[in-house]
Coordinates of C-alpha atoms in Angstrom, one line a residue:
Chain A
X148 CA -26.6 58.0 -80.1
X149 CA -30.0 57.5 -80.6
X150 CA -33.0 58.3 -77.9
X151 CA -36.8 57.7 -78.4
X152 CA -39.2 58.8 -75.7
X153 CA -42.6 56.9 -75.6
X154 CA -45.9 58.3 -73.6
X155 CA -47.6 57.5 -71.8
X156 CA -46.2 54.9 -69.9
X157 CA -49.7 53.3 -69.0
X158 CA -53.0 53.9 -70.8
X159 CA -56.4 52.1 -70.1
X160 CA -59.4 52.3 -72.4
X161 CA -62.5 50.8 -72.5
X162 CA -63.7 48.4 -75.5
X163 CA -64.0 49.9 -78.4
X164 CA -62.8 53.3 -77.6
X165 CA -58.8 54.3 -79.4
X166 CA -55.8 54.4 -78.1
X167 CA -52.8 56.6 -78.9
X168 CA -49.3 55.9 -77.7
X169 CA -46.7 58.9 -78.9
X170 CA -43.1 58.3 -79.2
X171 CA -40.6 61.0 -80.1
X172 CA -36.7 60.3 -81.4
X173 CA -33.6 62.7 -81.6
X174 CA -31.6 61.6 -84.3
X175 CA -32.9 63.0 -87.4
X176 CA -31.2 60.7 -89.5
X177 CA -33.3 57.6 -88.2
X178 CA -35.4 56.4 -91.1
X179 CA -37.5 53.1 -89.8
X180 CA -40.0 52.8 -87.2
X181 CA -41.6 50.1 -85.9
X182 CA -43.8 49.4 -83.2
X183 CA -43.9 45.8 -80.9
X184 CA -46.6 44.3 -78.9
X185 CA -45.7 42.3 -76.0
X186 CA -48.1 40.2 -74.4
X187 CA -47.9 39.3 -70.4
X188 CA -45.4 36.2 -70.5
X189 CA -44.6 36.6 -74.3
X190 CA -42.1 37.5 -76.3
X191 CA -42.2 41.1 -78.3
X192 CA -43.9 41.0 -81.4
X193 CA -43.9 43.3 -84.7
X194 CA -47.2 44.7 -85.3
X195 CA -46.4 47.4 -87.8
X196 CA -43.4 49.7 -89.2
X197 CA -42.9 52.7 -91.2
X198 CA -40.1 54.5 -93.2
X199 CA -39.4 57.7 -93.3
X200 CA -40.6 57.8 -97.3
X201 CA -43.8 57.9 -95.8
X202 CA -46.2 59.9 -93.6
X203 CA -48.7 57.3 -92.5
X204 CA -49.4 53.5 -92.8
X205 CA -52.4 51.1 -92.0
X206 CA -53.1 47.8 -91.0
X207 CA -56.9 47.4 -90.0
X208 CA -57.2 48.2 -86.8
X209 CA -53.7 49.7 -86.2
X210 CA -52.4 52.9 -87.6
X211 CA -49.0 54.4 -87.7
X212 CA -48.1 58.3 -88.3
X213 CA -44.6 59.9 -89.0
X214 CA -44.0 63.8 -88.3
X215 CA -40.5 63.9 -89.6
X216 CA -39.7 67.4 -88.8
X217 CA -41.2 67.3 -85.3
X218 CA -39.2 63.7 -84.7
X219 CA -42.2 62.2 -83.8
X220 CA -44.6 59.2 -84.5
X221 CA -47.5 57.7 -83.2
X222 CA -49.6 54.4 -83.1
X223 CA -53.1 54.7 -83.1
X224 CA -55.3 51.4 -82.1
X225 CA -58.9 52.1 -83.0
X226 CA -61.9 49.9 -81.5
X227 CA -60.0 48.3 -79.2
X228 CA -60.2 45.0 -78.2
X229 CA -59.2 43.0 -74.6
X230 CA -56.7 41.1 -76.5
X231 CA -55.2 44.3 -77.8
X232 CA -53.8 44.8 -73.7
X233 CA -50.2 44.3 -73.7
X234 CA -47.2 46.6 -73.4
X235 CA -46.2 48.5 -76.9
X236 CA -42.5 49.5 -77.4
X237 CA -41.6 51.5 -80.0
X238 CA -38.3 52.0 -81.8
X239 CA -35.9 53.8 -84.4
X240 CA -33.2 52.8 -86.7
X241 CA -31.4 54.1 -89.0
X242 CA -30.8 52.7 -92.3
X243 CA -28.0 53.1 -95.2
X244 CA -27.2 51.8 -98.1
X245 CA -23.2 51.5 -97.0
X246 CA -24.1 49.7 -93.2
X247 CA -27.1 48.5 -93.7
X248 CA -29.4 48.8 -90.6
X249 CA -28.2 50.0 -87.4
X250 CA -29.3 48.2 -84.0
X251 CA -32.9 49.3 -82.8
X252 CA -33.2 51.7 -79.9
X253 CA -36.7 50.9 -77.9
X254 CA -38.8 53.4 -76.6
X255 CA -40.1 52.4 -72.5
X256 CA -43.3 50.9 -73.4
X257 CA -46.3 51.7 -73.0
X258 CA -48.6 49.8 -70.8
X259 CA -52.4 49.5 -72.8
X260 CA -55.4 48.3 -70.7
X261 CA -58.6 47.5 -72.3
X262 CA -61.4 47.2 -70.2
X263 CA -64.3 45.2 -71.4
Chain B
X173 CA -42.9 28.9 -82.5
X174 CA -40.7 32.0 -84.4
X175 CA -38.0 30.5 -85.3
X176 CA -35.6 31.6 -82.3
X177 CA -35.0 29.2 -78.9
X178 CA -33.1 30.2 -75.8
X179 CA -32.5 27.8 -73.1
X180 CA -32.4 27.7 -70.4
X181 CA -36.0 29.6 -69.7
X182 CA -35.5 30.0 -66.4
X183 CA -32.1 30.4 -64.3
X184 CA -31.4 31.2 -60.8
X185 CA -27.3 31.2 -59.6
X186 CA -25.4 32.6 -57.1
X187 CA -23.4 35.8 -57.3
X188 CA -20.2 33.6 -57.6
X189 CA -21.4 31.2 -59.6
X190 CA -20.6 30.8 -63.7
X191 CA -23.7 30.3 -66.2
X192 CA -24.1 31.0 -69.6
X193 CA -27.2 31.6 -71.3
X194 CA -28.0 29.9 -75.2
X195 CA -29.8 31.6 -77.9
X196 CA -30.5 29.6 -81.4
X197 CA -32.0 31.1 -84.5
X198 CA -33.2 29.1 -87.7
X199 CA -34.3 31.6 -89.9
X200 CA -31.0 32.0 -91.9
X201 CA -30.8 35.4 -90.3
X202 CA -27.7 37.4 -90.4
X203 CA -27.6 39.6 -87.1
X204 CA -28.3 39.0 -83.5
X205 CA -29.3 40.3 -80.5
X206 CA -28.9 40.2 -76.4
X207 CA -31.3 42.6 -74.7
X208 CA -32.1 42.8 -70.9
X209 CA -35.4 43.3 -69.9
X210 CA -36.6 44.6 -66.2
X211 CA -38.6 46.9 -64.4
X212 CA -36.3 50.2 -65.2
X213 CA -35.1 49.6 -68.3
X214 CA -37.7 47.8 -70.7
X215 CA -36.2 47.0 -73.5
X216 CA -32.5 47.9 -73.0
X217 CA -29.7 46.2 -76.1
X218 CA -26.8 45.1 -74.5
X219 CA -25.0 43.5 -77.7
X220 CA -25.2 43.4 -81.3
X221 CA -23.7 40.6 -83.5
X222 CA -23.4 41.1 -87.9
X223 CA -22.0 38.0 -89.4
X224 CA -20.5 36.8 -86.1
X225 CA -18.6 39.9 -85.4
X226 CA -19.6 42.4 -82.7
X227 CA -20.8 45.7 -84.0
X228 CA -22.2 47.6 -80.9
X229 CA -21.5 47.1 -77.0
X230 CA -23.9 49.5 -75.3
X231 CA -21.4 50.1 -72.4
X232 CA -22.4 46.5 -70.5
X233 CA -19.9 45.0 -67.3
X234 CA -18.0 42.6 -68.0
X235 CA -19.2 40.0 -66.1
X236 CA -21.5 39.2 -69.0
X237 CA -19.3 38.4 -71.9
X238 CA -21.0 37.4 -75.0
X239 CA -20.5 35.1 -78.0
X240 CA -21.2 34.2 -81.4
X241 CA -19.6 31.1 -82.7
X242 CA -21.8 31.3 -86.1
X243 CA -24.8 33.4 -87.4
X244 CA -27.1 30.7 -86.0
X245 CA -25.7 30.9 -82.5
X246 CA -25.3 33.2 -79.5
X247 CA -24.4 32.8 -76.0
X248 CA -24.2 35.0 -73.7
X249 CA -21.5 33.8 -70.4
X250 CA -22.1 35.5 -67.1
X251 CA -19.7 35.4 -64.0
X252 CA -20.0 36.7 -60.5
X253 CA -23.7 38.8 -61.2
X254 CA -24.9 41.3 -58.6
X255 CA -28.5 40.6 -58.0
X256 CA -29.8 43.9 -60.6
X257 CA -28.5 41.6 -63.0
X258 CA -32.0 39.4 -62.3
X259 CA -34.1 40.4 -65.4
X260 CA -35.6 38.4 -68.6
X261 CA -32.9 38.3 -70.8
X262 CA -34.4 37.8 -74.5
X263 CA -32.3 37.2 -77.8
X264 CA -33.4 38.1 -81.2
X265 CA -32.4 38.1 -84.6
X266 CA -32.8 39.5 -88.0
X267 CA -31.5 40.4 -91.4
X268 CA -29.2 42.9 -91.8
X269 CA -27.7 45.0 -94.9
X270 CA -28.4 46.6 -97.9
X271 CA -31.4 46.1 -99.4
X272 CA -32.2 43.4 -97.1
X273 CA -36.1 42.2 -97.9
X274 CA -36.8 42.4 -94.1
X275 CA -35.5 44.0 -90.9
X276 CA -38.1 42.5 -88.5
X277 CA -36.4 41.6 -85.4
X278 CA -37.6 37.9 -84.3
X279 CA -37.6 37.7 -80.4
X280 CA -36.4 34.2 -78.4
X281 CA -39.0 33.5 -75.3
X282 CA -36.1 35.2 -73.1
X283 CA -34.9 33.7 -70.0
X284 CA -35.5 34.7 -66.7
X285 CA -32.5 35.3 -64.2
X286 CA -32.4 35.4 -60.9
X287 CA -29.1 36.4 -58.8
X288 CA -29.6 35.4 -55.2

């Protein structure tokens, strides 16, 4: 089955510097990747997602990159914020038109501290 | 509020004792989701519904024994836990198939277990 990797497990910036969390997969047929934000005491949230049709994607602050051969991807925060602290799972799927979407397998999460 | 309730929030029972946890979706999703959450294991899926019927089983005991009466309900029946079994257990749900217009999973506020 399916096995993503995330690094680093705990990160801490200070405001307004970026963040990068990495996360690597090993099933090279997984074609959707999205990343979750889970705040202390909250439930996991979708920030942003990409398909494997694509290299990169933004959302303001919040980028995503896909290195398909190398079975890796990447969020990248810029000028972060001390309400962007929170824990950050990744995951991959994979997608087909006969079963649809298959379950999501989570990375370990990455703890991000922004120090103001 | 996203749409998904669990109850109870929090839970503490004996290693003998028989509980069973309720997850609720009202999205009009198709799929859903039991995942335990701890310490170890971040983000670890434990069992996958499509349409009410069971589609993946990552290798969990059988003293937790789920089930999915219809797409808008999920339970999730434990009997005689060890205490590793104490995690936040969250539920989630989603959309599922072929060109589906969304594959967002939508996380429950998880209750927390505790096996004395």
């Amino acid at each position: 089955g399916e096995n993503v990797e995330q690094h680093p497990s705990t990160l801490s910036v200070q405001e307004g510097d970026s963040a990068v969390i990495k996360c690597t997969y090993s099933d090279s047929a997984s074609n959707y990747f999205p990343w979750y934000k889970q705040e202390l005491g909250k439930r996991p949230q979708l920030i942003i997602d990409i398909r494997s049709n694509v290299g990169e994607k933004k959302d303001q602050r919040i980028a995503v990159t896909l290195n398909k051969t190398a079975k890796h991807f990447s969020l990248h925060i810029t000028e972060t914020q001390p309400e962007d602290s929170a824990v950050y799972f990744c995951a991959a799927s994979i997608s087909s038109m006969d079963t649809g979407r298959r379950a999501l397998t989570f990375g370990s999460g990455t703890r991000l501290q922004v120090q103001p | 509020e996203t749409g998904v309730t669990q109850t109870p929030r929090h839970l503490v029972m004996g290693m003998t004792n028989k509980k069973s946890l309720k997850c609720e979706q009202h999205l009009g999703h198709n799929a859903m989701y039991w995942y335990k959450q701890s310490a170890k294991k971040p983000l670890e899926l434990m069992f996958v519904y499509n349409f009410k019927e069971q589609t993946e089983n990552n290798s969990v005991p059988s003293r937790f024994s789920p089930e999915c009466p219809n797409s808008s309900h999920l339970f999730l029946h434990l009997h005689t836990l060890q205490p590793e079994d104490s995690a936040l257990y969250l539920c989630a749900s989603s959309l599922r198939g072929a060109g589906g217009p969304s594959y967002e999973q939508y996380f429950g506020p998880g209750t927390r277990l505790t096996v004395t």
